[in-house]
Tab-separated table of C-alpha atoms and ligand atoms in Angstrom:
chain	number	residue	atom	x	y	z
A	91	MET	CA	-0.695	32.120	5.824
A	92	SER	CA	-0.998	30.465	9.233
A	93	GLU	CA	1.533	27.860	10.306
A	94	PHE	CA	0.041	24.734	11.871
A	95	PHE	CA	3.177	22.934	13.081
A	96	ARG	CA	4.745	25.862	14.927
A	97	GLY	CA	8.151	25.281	16.493
A	98	ILE	CA	8.949	22.319	14.252
A	99	GLU	CA	11.498	22.991	11.516
A	100	LYS	CA	12.390	20.818	8.546
A	101	ILE	CA	13.430	17.387	9.802
A	102	ALA	CA	17.137	16.871	9.147
A	103	TYR	CA	19.311	13.786	8.901
A	104	GLU	CA	21.614	13.798	11.956
A	105	GLY	CA	22.989	10.247	11.825
A	106	PRO	CA	22.707	7.190	14.097
A	107	ASP	CA	24.318	8.868	17.117
A	108	SER	CA	21.837	11.734	17.283
A	109	LYS	CA	19.583	11.859	20.335
A	110	ASN	CA	17.260	14.419	18.767
A	111	PRO	CA	13.834	12.747	18.475
A	112	LEU	CA	12.882	15.143	15.674
A	113	ALA	CA	15.745	14.086	13.384
A	114	PHE	CA	16.404	11.157	11.043
A	115	LYS	CA	18.985	8.692	12.298
A	116	HIS	CA	19.072	6.559	9.131
A	117	TYR	CA	17.028	8.182	6.356
A	118	ASP	CA	19.406	10.432	4.447
A	119	ALA	CA	17.474	11.334	1.278
A	120	GLU	CA	20.553	11.954	-0.870
A	121	ALA	CA	22.692	9.063	0.419
A	122	MET	CA	23.564	6.541	-2.299
A	123	VAL	CA	22.629	2.886	-1.850
A	124	GLY	CA	23.339	0.466	-4.713
A	125	GLY	CA	23.496	3.205	-7.355
A	126	LYS	CA	20.365	5.184	-6.361
A	127	THR	CA	19.598	7.711	-3.632
A	128	MET	CA	17.542	6.639	-0.649
A	129	ALA	CA	14.812	9.031	-1.800
A	130	GLU	CA	14.699	7.356	-5.229
A	131	HIS	CA	14.520	3.874	-3.732
A	132	LEU	CA	11.927	4.540	-1.059
A	133	ARG	CA	9.546	7.123	-2.577
A	134	PHE	CA	7.849	7.788	0.773
A	135	SER	CA	4.264	8.957	0.864
A	136	VAL	CA	2.010	10.384	3.593
A	137	ALA	CA	-1.589	9.101	3.784
A	138	PHE	CA	-3.917	12.084	3.973
A	139	TRP	CA	-6.776	10.220	5.631
A	140	HIS	CA	-4.966	8.908	8.681
A	141	SER	CA	-2.687	11.832	9.427
A	142	PHE	CA	-5.031	14.725	8.674
A	143	LYS	CA	-8.567	13.359	8.880
A	144	GLY	CA	-8.027	10.739	11.586
A	145	GLY	CA	-9.502	11.654	14.938
A	146	GLY	CA	-8.048	8.808	17.010
A	147	ILE	CA	-11.307	6.882	16.877
A	148	ASP	CA	-11.454	3.138	17.603
A	149	PRO	CA	-14.248	0.532	17.858
A	150	PHE	CA	-15.187	1.733	21.363
A	151	GLY	CA	-14.600	5.426	20.810
A	152	PRO	CA	-16.348	6.670	17.666
A	153	THR	CA	-15.950	10.360	18.595
A	154	PRO	CA	-12.707	12.107	17.564
A	155	VAL	CA	-10.309	12.814	20.435
A	156	TYR	CA	-7.672	14.937	18.706
A	157	ASP	CA	-7.933	18.704	18.626
A	158	ARG	CA	-6.447	19.627	15.245
A	159	PRO	CA	-5.960	23.329	14.466
A	160	TRP	CA	-6.896	22.738	10.802
A	161	ASP	CA	-10.239	21.247	11.792
A	162	ARG	CA	-11.799	24.240	13.563
A	163	ALA	CA	-13.504	26.383	10.894
A	164	THR	CA	-17.294	26.055	10.776
A	165	ASP	CA	-17.483	26.088	6.962
A	166	PRO	CA	-16.652	22.564	5.667
A	167	MET	CA	-14.849	23.887	2.588
A	168	GLN	CA	-12.729	26.206	4.727
A	169	ARG	CA	-11.866	23.178	6.871
A	170	ALA	CA	-10.941	21.247	3.729
A	171	GLU	CA	-8.636	24.044	2.564
A	172	ASP	CA	-7.028	24.392	5.998
A	173	THR	CA	-6.510	20.633	6.182
A	174	LEU	CA	-4.832	20.542	2.774
A	175	ARG	CA	-2.538	23.416	3.711
A	176	ALA	CA	-1.649	21.698	6.994
A	177	ALA	CA	-0.858	18.492	5.085
A	178	PHE	CA	1.494	20.264	2.678
A	179	GLU	CA	3.246	22.041	5.564
A	180	PHE	CA	3.711	18.698	7.333
A	181	ILE	CA	4.876	16.782	4.247
A	182	THR	CA	7.337	19.529	3.348
A	183	LYS	CA	8.780	19.708	6.862
A	184	LEU	CA	9.044	15.915	6.930
A	185	GLY	CA	10.727	15.813	3.520
A	186	ALA	CA	8.512	13.085	2.043
A	187	PRO	CA	8.179	13.421	-1.740
A	188	PHE	CA	4.607	12.083	-2.072
A	189	TYR	CA	1.110	12.002	-0.589
A	190	CYS	CA	-2.063	9.968	-1.236
A	191	TRP	CA	-5.766	10.656	-0.799
A	192	HIS	CA	-9.316	9.356	-1.102
A	193	ASP	CA	-11.653	11.795	-2.883
A	194	ARG	CA	-13.760	12.297	0.264
A	195	ASP	CA	-10.689	13.017	2.435
A	196	ILE	CA	-9.702	16.113	0.521
A	197	ALA	CA	-13.213	17.438	-0.189
A	198	PRO	CA	-16.330	16.724	1.857
A	199	GLU	CA	-19.217	15.023	0.101
A	200	GLY	CA	-22.015	17.422	-0.947
A	201	GLU	CA	-25.798	17.020	-1.205
A	202	SER	CA	-25.563	15.748	-4.805
A	203	LEU	CA	-22.937	14.227	-7.061
A	204	LYS	CA	-22.698	17.610	-8.795
A	205	GLU	CA	-21.962	19.441	-5.552
A	206	SER	CA	-19.417	16.796	-4.513
A	207	ASN	CA	-17.674	17.099	-7.883
A	208	ASP	CA	-17.644	20.918	-7.719
A	209	ARG	CA	-16.088	20.737	-4.277
A	210	LEU	CA	-13.456	18.332	-5.549
A	211	ASP	CA	-12.640	20.612	-8.479
A	212	HIS	CA	-12.126	23.506	-6.101
A	213	ILE	CA	-9.850	21.572	-3.734
A	214	VAL	CA	-7.924	19.931	-6.557
A	215	GLY	CA	-7.216	23.458	-7.842
A	216	LEU	CA	-5.683	24.312	-4.481
A	217	ALA	CA	-3.762	21.006	-4.430
A	218	GLU	CA	-2.383	21.810	-7.879
A	219	GLN	CA	-1.079	25.111	-6.571
A	220	LEU	CA	0.366	23.607	-3.355
A	221	GLN	CA	2.052	20.794	-5.314
A	222	ALA	CA	3.653	23.383	-7.613
A	223	ASP	CA	4.771	25.531	-4.654
A	224	THR	CA	6.286	22.668	-2.648
A	225	GLY	CA	7.325	20.044	-5.211
A	226	VAL	CA	5.291	17.400	-3.303
A	227	ARG	CA	3.719	14.915	-5.763
A	228	LEU	CA	0.686	12.653	-5.728
A	229	LEU	CA	1.645	8.966	-5.429
A	230	TRP	CA	-1.946	7.853	-5.901
A	231	GLY	CA	-5.532	8.859	-5.632
A	232	THR	CA	-8.421	6.600	-4.750
A	233	SER	CA	-12.123	6.837	-4.047
A	234	ASN	CA	-13.975	6.261	-0.812
A	235	CYS	CA	-16.838	4.028	-1.961
A	236	PHE	CA	-17.356	2.469	1.450
A	237	SER	CA	-18.212	5.089	4.121
A	238	ASN	CA	-21.458	6.503	2.749
A	239	ALA	CA	-24.592	4.528	3.704
A	240	ARG	CA	-25.386	3.920	0.012
A	241	PHE	CA	-22.380	1.560	-0.149
A	242	THR	CA	-23.487	-0.620	2.773
A	243	HIS	CA	-23.891	-3.676	0.504
A	244	GLY	CA	-20.860	-2.870	-1.625
A	245	ALA	CA	-20.040	-0.544	-4.525
A	246	ALA	CA	-19.222	-2.415	-7.758
A	247	THR	CA	-20.438	-5.649	-6.132
A	248	ASN	CA	-23.699	-4.138	-4.890
A	249	PRO	CA	-26.834	-6.149	-5.745
A	250	ASP	CA	-28.416	-2.846	-6.886
A	251	ALA	CA	-27.192	-1.566	-10.282
A	252	HIS	CA	-28.086	1.989	-9.221
A	253	VAL	CA	-25.368	1.822	-6.558
A	254	PHE	CA	-22.964	0.339	-9.133
A	255	ALA	CA	-23.638	3.418	-11.270
A	256	TRP	CA	-22.918	5.707	-8.290
A	257	ALA	CA	-19.598	4.002	-7.678
A	258	ALA	CA	-18.743	4.355	-11.372
A	259	ALA	CA	-19.589	8.060	-11.354
A	260	GLN	CA	-17.540	8.644	-8.222
A	261	ILE	CA	-14.497	6.701	-9.386
A	262	LYS	CA	-14.657	8.332	-12.824
A	263	LYS	CA	-14.254	11.714	-11.126
A	264	ALA	CA	-11.553	10.492	-8.723
A	265	MET	CA	-9.541	9.135	-11.665
A	266	GLU	CA	-9.887	12.465	-13.459
A	267	CYS	CA	-8.723	14.375	-10.351
A	268	THR	CA	-5.763	11.990	-9.958
A	269	HIS	CA	-4.871	12.573	-13.614
A	270	ARG	CA	-5.152	16.360	-13.238
A	271	LEU	CA	-2.739	16.262	-10.286
A	272	GLY	CA	-0.213	14.120	-12.175
A	273	GLY	CA	-0.784	11.096	-9.916
A	274	ALA	CA	1.681	8.268	-10.499
A	275	ASN	CA	-0.943	5.562	-9.802
A	276	TYR	CA	-4.630	5.048	-9.100
A	277	VAL	CA	-5.677	2.550	-6.388
A	278	PHE	CA	-8.740	0.328	-6.156
A	279	TRP	CA	-9.372	-0.867	-2.641
A	280	GLY	CA	-12.793	-2.444	-2.429
A	281	GLY	CA	-13.786	-1.432	1.069
A	282	ARG	CA	-17.073	-3.349	0.991
A	283	GLU	CA	-16.558	-5.455	-2.137
A	284	GLY	CA	-17.364	-8.744	-0.488
A	285	TYR	CA	-20.206	-10.288	1.416
A	286	SER	CA	-21.568	-10.349	4.910
A	287	SER	CA	-23.862	-13.375	4.452
A	288	LEU	CA	-23.846	-16.050	1.729
A	289	LEU	CA	-27.589	-16.495	2.286
A	290	ASN	CA	-28.352	-13.298	0.367
A	291	THR	CA	-25.369	-13.311	-2.016
A	292	ASN	CA	-24.849	-14.438	-5.615
A	293	MET	CA	-21.081	-14.677	-5.462
A	294	ALA	CA	-20.499	-15.495	-9.125
A	295	HIS	CA	-22.633	-12.517	-10.194
A	296	GLU	CA	-20.861	-10.125	-7.824
A	297	GLN	CA	-17.455	-11.151	-9.147
A	298	ASP	CA	-18.637	-10.681	-12.746
A	299	GLN	CA	-19.890	-7.207	-11.752
A	300	LEU	CA	-16.520	-6.303	-10.248
A	301	ALA	CA	-14.746	-7.424	-13.402
A	302	ARG	CA	-17.107	-5.339	-15.560
A	303	PHE	CA	-16.366	-2.369	-13.329
A	304	LEU	CA	-12.589	-2.748	-13.636
A	305	HIS	CA	-12.826	-3.113	-17.425
A	306	MET	CA	-14.732	0.186	-17.559
A	307	ALA	CA	-12.082	1.794	-15.350
A	308	VAL	CA	-9.408	0.692	-17.828
A	309	GLU	CA	-11.461	2.138	-20.701
A	310	HIS	CA	-11.824	5.419	-18.840
A	311	LYS	CA	-8.125	5.547	-18.025
A	312	LYS	CA	-7.396	5.312	-21.748
A	313	ALA	CA	-10.120	7.796	-22.653
A	314	ILE	CA	-8.676	10.515	-20.412
A	315	GLY	CA	-5.046	9.714	-21.268
A	316	PHE	CA	-4.019	8.784	-17.740
A	317	THR	CA	-0.668	7.013	-17.957
A	318	GLY	CA	-0.244	6.089	-14.284
A	319	THR	CA	-0.465	2.501	-13.055
A	320	LEU	CA	-3.788	1.036	-11.923
A	321	LEU	CA	-3.365	-0.851	-8.649
A	322	VAL	CA	-5.628	-3.250	-6.767
A	323	GLU	CA	-5.063	-3.428	-3.014
A	324	PRO	CA	-5.869	-6.820	-1.476
A	325	LYS	CA	-7.543	-7.094	1.928
A	326	PRO	CA	-9.151	-10.296	3.228
A	327	LYS	CA	-12.065	-9.002	5.297
A	328	GLU	CA	-13.295	-6.277	7.655
A	329	PRO	CA	-15.848	-4.838	7.675
A	330	THR	CA	-17.076	-7.615	5.348
A	331	LYS	CA	-16.833	-11.268	6.340
A	332	HIS	CA	-14.950	-11.871	3.103
A	333	GLN	CA	-13.559	-9.521	0.460
A	334	TYR	CA	-13.172	-10.670	-3.144
A	335	ASP	CA	-9.672	-9.129	-3.208
A	336	TYR	CA	-8.632	-11.402	-0.318
A	337	ASP	CA	-4.859	-11.526	-0.860
A	338	ALA	CA	-2.275	-11.216	-3.625
A	339	ALA	CA	-2.871	-14.754	-4.933
A	340	THR	CA	-6.653	-14.275	-5.058
A	341	VAL	CA	-6.392	-10.925	-6.842
A	342	LEU	CA	-3.907	-12.219	-9.411
A	343	SER	CA	-6.149	-15.156	-10.189
A	344	PHE	CA	-9.199	-12.848	-10.437
A	345	LEU	CA	-7.370	-10.511	-12.839
A	346	ARG	CA	-6.198	-13.465	-14.910
A	347	LYS	CA	-9.675	-15.018	-15.086
A	348	TYR	CA	-11.243	-11.776	-16.291
A	349	ASP	CA	-8.478	-10.816	-18.725
A	350	LEU	CA	-7.414	-7.778	-16.687
A	351	LEU	CA	-3.892	-8.865	-15.770
A	352	ASP	CA	-2.078	-6.652	-18.263
A	353	GLU	CA	-3.779	-3.521	-16.942
A	354	PHE	CA	-3.192	-3.813	-13.183
A	355	LYS	CA	-0.513	-4.256	-10.541
A	356	LEU	CA	-0.937	-4.727	-6.803
A	357	ASN	CA	-0.616	-2.380	-3.856
A	358	ILE	CA	0.364	-4.651	-0.973
A	359	GLU	CA	-0.401	-3.546	2.589
A	360	ALA	CA	1.475	-5.176	5.473
A	361	ASN	CA	-1.480	-5.310	7.862
A	362	HIS	CA	-3.768	-6.757	5.183
A	363	ALA	CA	-1.282	-9.541	4.417
A	364	THR	CA	-1.130	-10.497	8.097
A	365	LEU	CA	-4.934	-10.380	8.409
A	366	ALA	CA	-5.025	-12.858	5.511
A	367	GLY	CA	-2.819	-15.214	7.512
A	368	HIS	CA	0.387	-14.418	5.614
A	369	THR	CA	3.513	-12.459	6.368
A	370	PHE	CA	4.006	-9.080	4.663
A	371	GLU	CA	6.960	-10.504	2.745
A	372	HIS	CA	4.880	-13.459	1.552
A	373	ASP	CA	2.392	-11.242	-0.277
A	374	LEU	CA	5.165	-8.975	-1.572
A	375	GLN	CA	7.047	-11.991	-2.892
A	376	LEU	CA	3.943	-13.518	-4.428
A	377	ALA	CA	3.082	-10.313	-6.309
A	378	SER	CA	6.686	-9.749	-7.321
A	379	ALA	CA	7.091	-13.306	-8.647
A	380	ASP	CA	4.334	-12.465	-11.147
A	381	GLY	CA	5.921	-9.093	-12.029
A	382	LYS	CA	2.946	-7.410	-10.358
A	383	LEU	CA	4.266	-5.717	-7.214
A	384	GLY	CA	3.361	-2.082	-7.903
A	385	SER	CA	3.380	-0.247	-4.584
A	386	ILE	CA	3.349	-0.703	-0.816
A	387	ASP	CA	1.128	0.444	2.033
A	388	ALA	CA	3.565	0.369	4.937
A	389	ASN	CA	2.226	-0.330	8.393
A	390	ARG	CA	1.891	-3.218	10.847
A	391	GLY	CA	-0.775	-4.956	12.887
A	392	ASP	CA	-0.621	-5.946	16.519
A	393	TYR	CA	-0.082	-9.603	17.437
A	394	LEU	CA	-2.605	-9.287	20.250
A	395	LEU	CA	-5.373	-7.575	18.307
A	396	GLY	CA	-7.342	-9.114	15.472
A	397	TRP	CA	-8.170	-6.048	13.394
A	398	ASP	CA	-6.519	-3.688	10.964
A	399	THR	CA	-4.729	-1.498	13.528
A	400	ASP	CA	-2.610	0.312	10.909
A	401	GLN	CA	0.329	1.051	13.221
A	402	PHE	CA	3.508	2.661	11.924
A	403	PRO	CA	6.174	0.152	10.847
A	404	THR	CA	9.051	-0.305	13.305
A	405	ASP	CA	10.088	-3.934	12.799
A	406	LEU	CA	13.500	-4.073	11.121
A	407	TYR	CA	13.120	-7.694	10.071
A	408	SER	CA	9.941	-6.811	8.239
A	409	THR	CA	11.419	-3.752	6.491
A	410	THR	CA	14.568	-5.681	5.552
A	411	TYR	CA	12.577	-8.579	4.083
A	412	ALA	CA	10.350	-6.099	2.227
A	413	MET	CA	13.342	-4.248	0.787
A	414	LEU	CA	14.962	-7.533	-0.283
A	415	VAL	CA	11.899	-8.205	-2.458
A	416	ILE	CA	11.847	-4.656	-3.865
A	417	LEU	CA	15.581	-4.520	-4.618
A	418	LYS	CA	15.507	-7.909	-6.301
A	419	GLN	CA	12.746	-6.835	-8.656
A	420	GLY	CA	14.775	-3.759	-9.572
A	421	GLY	CA	12.811	-1.166	-7.558
A	422	ILE	CA	9.227	-0.103	-6.990
A	423	ALA	CA	8.860	1.741	-10.352
A	424	SER	CA	5.899	4.168	-10.267
A	425	GLY	CA	4.911	2.953	-6.783
A	426	GLY	CA	6.237	4.002	-3.416
A	427	ILE	CA	6.131	3.332	0.280
A	428	ASN	CA	2.951	4.912	1.541
A	429	PHE	CA	2.468	5.151	5.305
A	430	ASP	CA	-1.090	3.892	5.495
A	431	ALA	CA	-0.710	4.135	9.250
A	432	LYS	CA	-2.142	6.143	12.104
A	433	VAL	CA	-0.815	7.316	15.447
A	434	ARG	CA	-2.494	5.728	18.468
A	435	ARG	CA	-5.549	7.278	20.107
A	436	GLY	CA	-3.433	8.482	23.015
A	437	SER	CA	-0.793	10.088	20.775
A	438	CYS	CA	-2.757	13.298	20.575
A	439	ASP	CA	-0.040	15.924	20.003
A	440	LEU	CA	0.858	17.318	16.605
A	441	GLU	CA	4.490	16.325	17.084
A	442	ASP	CA	3.422	12.669	17.414
A	443	LEU	CA	2.733	12.729	13.662
A	444	PHE	CA	6.407	13.569	13.126
A	445	HIS	CA	7.700	10.908	15.534
A	446	ALA	CA	5.566	8.280	13.801
A	447	HIS	CA	6.702	9.129	10.269
A	448	ILE	CA	10.355	9.617	11.263
A	449	GLY	CA	10.281	6.141	12.836
A	450	GLY	CA	8.706	4.576	9.750
A	451	MET	CA	11.134	6.279	7.367
A	452	ASP	CA	14.169	5.357	9.478
A	453	SER	CA	12.947	1.746	9.702
A	454	PHE	CA	12.667	1.456	5.919
A	455	ALA	CA	15.976	3.269	5.392
A	456	ARG	CA	17.664	0.692	7.620
A	457	GLY	CA	15.812	-2.103	5.843
A	458	LEU	CA	17.093	-0.718	2.539
A	459	THR	CA	20.760	-0.542	3.586
A	460	LEU	CA	20.674	-3.956	5.257
A	461	ALA	CA	18.960	-5.586	2.272
A	462	GLN	CA	21.456	-4.031	-0.151
A	463	ARG	CA	24.378	-5.365	1.927
A	464	ILE	CA	22.832	-8.833	2.122
A	465	ILE	CA	22.413	-8.810	-1.678
A	466	ASP	CA	25.891	-7.385	-2.367
A	467	ASP	CA	27.485	-10.058	-0.185
A	468	GLY	CA	25.411	-12.800	-1.807
A	469	ALA	CA	24.711	-13.884	1.760
A	470	LEU	CA	21.412	-15.606	0.994
A	471	ASP	CA	21.390	-15.750	-2.803
A	472	SER	CA	24.408	-18.025	-3.127
A	473	PHE	CA	22.728	-20.563	-0.837
A	474	VAL	CA	19.398	-20.394	-2.681
A	475	GLU	CA	21.120	-20.658	-6.039
A	476	ALA	CA	23.050	-23.751	-4.964
A	477	ARG	CA	19.853	-25.288	-3.598
A	478	TYR	CA	18.305	-25.442	-7.083
A	479	ALA	CA	21.491	-26.479	-8.908
A	480	SER	CA	20.052	-29.888	-9.840
A	481	TYR	CA	17.674	-28.144	-12.290
A	482	ARG	CA	20.504	-26.631	-14.287
A	483	SER	CA	21.876	-29.861	-15.767
A	484	GLY	CA	20.942	-33.474	-16.361
A	485	ILE	CA	17.419	-34.581	-15.607
A	486	GLY	CA	16.545	-31.300	-13.841
A	487	GLU	CA	17.394	-29.281	-16.912
A	488	LYS	CA	15.220	-31.598	-19.017
A	489	ILE	CA	12.322	-31.097	-16.561
A	490	MET	CA	12.514	-27.342	-16.793
A	491	ARG	CA	12.801	-27.371	-20.584
A	492	GLY	CA	9.742	-29.570	-20.902
A	493	GLU	CA	11.865	-32.274	-22.561
A	494	THR	CA	10.927	-35.219	-20.370
A	495	ASN	CA	7.853	-37.076	-19.157
A	496	PHE	CA	6.583	-39.296	-16.333
A	497	ALA	CA	7.836	-42.475	-18.012
A	498	GLU	CA	11.413	-41.188	-18.301
A	499	LEU	CA	11.314	-39.879	-14.739
A	500	GLU	CA	10.114	-43.262	-13.540
A	501	ALA	CA	13.063	-44.883	-15.301
A	502	TYR	CA	15.370	-42.282	-13.703
A	503	VAL	CA	14.180	-43.250	-10.235
A	504	HIS	CA	14.587	-46.978	-10.982
A	505	GLN	CA	18.160	-46.280	-11.997
A	506	HIS	CA	19.155	-43.793	-9.231
A	507	GLY	CA	17.087	-44.923	-6.244
A	508	GLU	CA	16.686	-42.642	-3.181
A	509	PRO	CA	17.665	-38.937	-3.362
A	510	GLU	CA	20.272	-37.640	-0.916
A	511	LYS	CA	18.951	-35.841	2.209
A	512	ARG	CA	19.825	-32.147	2.053
A	513	SER	CA	19.444	-29.597	4.849
A	514	GLY	CA	17.466	-26.398	4.184
A	515	ARG	CA	19.747	-24.641	6.767
A	516	GLU	CA	16.959	-22.386	8.058
A	517	GLU	CA	18.653	-21.678	11.373
A	518	MET	CA	21.972	-20.879	9.709
A	519	LEU	CA	20.227	-18.452	7.338
A	520	GLU	CA	18.401	-16.774	10.228
A	521	ASN	CA	21.754	-16.332	11.947
A	522	ILE	CA	23.180	-14.789	8.804
A	523	VAL	CA	20.315	-12.268	8.654
A	524	ASN	CA	20.829	-11.495	12.352
A	525	SER	CA	24.532	-10.870	11.761
A	526	TYR	CA	23.510	-7.935	9.526
A	527	LEU	CA	20.911	-6.497	11.885
B	648	XLS	C1	-8.129	0.184	4.440
B	648	XLS	C2	-7.270	0.433	3.299
B	648	XLS	C3	-7.428	1.793	2.654
B	648	XLS	C4	-6.873	1.803	1.269
B	648	XLS	C5	-7.324	2.947	0.443
B	648	XLS	O1	-7.984	-0.787	5.166
B	648	XLS	O2	-5.945	0.213	3.699
B	648	XLS	O3	-6.858	2.770	3.458
B	648	XLS	O4	-5.471	1.792	1.280
B	648	XLS	O5	-8.688	2.937	0.289
B	649	CA	CA1	-4.099	0.486	2.535
B	650	CA	CA1	-5.274	-1.094	6.593
C-alpha cells in the first residue's frame, strides 16, 4: 500500500524544551491531569473535509491550489479510496483518536440517490476496515446538504417540499452510515437553513419545517438503534444572511419551543461564536449552563477578516477558557475537540497539515493543564463563590427558594436602605489568569 506522508514518522511527545517542529511540546496523550489522561479529556478529532478535501480555495481563488498525492487518480471512486487511506495514515501518525466527515467528503455524489448511496456503502466498508486496523474512531458524521445546487434555497427549510424530501433521504443514509461506523455523535449543521431575503420568506413556516425535520431525525435514530448523541451546530450566517441556528441561545430556545430539547446537545464552533458577536467561551458557557454542551469544533477567526476563516486554534487564553468550561461540567462526554480548521492557502506542503494539528493539540493541552491548575487552586472559583454569598442566607436565600415577593422585598429596602458598593475585581482576576499563563 502506498505511503502518502513519506518521511514523517509518528509524532512523539518531546516536552516543552524540544525544538523539533514535528513533535508535541505539551500534548502527552497518557499524561494524567485531574484523574484522567490528556487523551481522555481532549478526544481530538481530524476534520476530513478541510484536511483531505480542502484545496486552499478562498473567495477570490475558487480553483484548488494544493497538489495532493491522494487526489490524482482519474476514477472518482479510486480518488475517494486513496483519500480515505491518506486520512487514516495521517490520523494514525498524528495520534488523534477520532475523525469526522460529511457524507459527500468521503464518497462523491453520483447521478442518482441510489448511486450516491451505493458509493457511500462501498467507502463506509473501507472505513470500517481502516478503523479496525488503526483503532481510529468516528467522532461524528454529518451530511452535506448545502453544496449541491438543489439546496440553494435551503434543505429542511426549503420552500419546496421535494427538496425537503431529498434532504431527509440524504440525512437518513448519513445517519445509517454513522451508526454502522460506531459514530459517537451525529451533527446537524444547517448550511443554508436560513434566508437570503425576507421578501420571499415565510419565516414561521420554515422554522416549523425545520422542527418537523429534526423530529423525524429523532424517530429515525430510534428506529435504527443509534445510541450516539444528536448535536446541532449553531452558526449565525454565511452564506445566508441569517441562519435559524444563529447561536447557542437561539438554538436552545428553538429546541425548547419545539419540544426537542431532550434529544439534542450542541456542537459549539469557536469561529461561529465570534461571527455571532460572542466570544467562544460565551457560547460554551451558555450551552454548558443548560447541560447542553456536547462537543466542540476548535478553530479561530481572524480579527481583520469578517468571514469564517476556520484557522487552527493557537490562542492560549481561548483554549484555557474553553477547558475551564469543559472541566467544570465534568468533561465533554461523547463529544470531543474536532479541528474544524484548515491550513492557509499558502501552506501547500503535506507537512503543513502536521504543523497545524500539532499546534492545535498543544494549545488545547496547555489550556487543559492551566485550567486544571486554576480550578485546583480555587483561583477564580473562591472569588465567584464569595460574590454570590448574599443568596445563601437571609433575604437572598428566600429569593432563591421562591419564599418571598415584591412586597417583602420593598419592605427590606425600606429597612436596609442602599446596598454596599462591591468591586467586581476584573483586573485582579485577569492578573490571576495571567500569572498561570
Ligand atoms: C461550516 C461548518 C461545517 C460543520 C459541518 O461552517 O463549520 O463544517 O461543522 O457541516
Ligand atoms: Ca463546524
Ligand atoms: Ca466554520
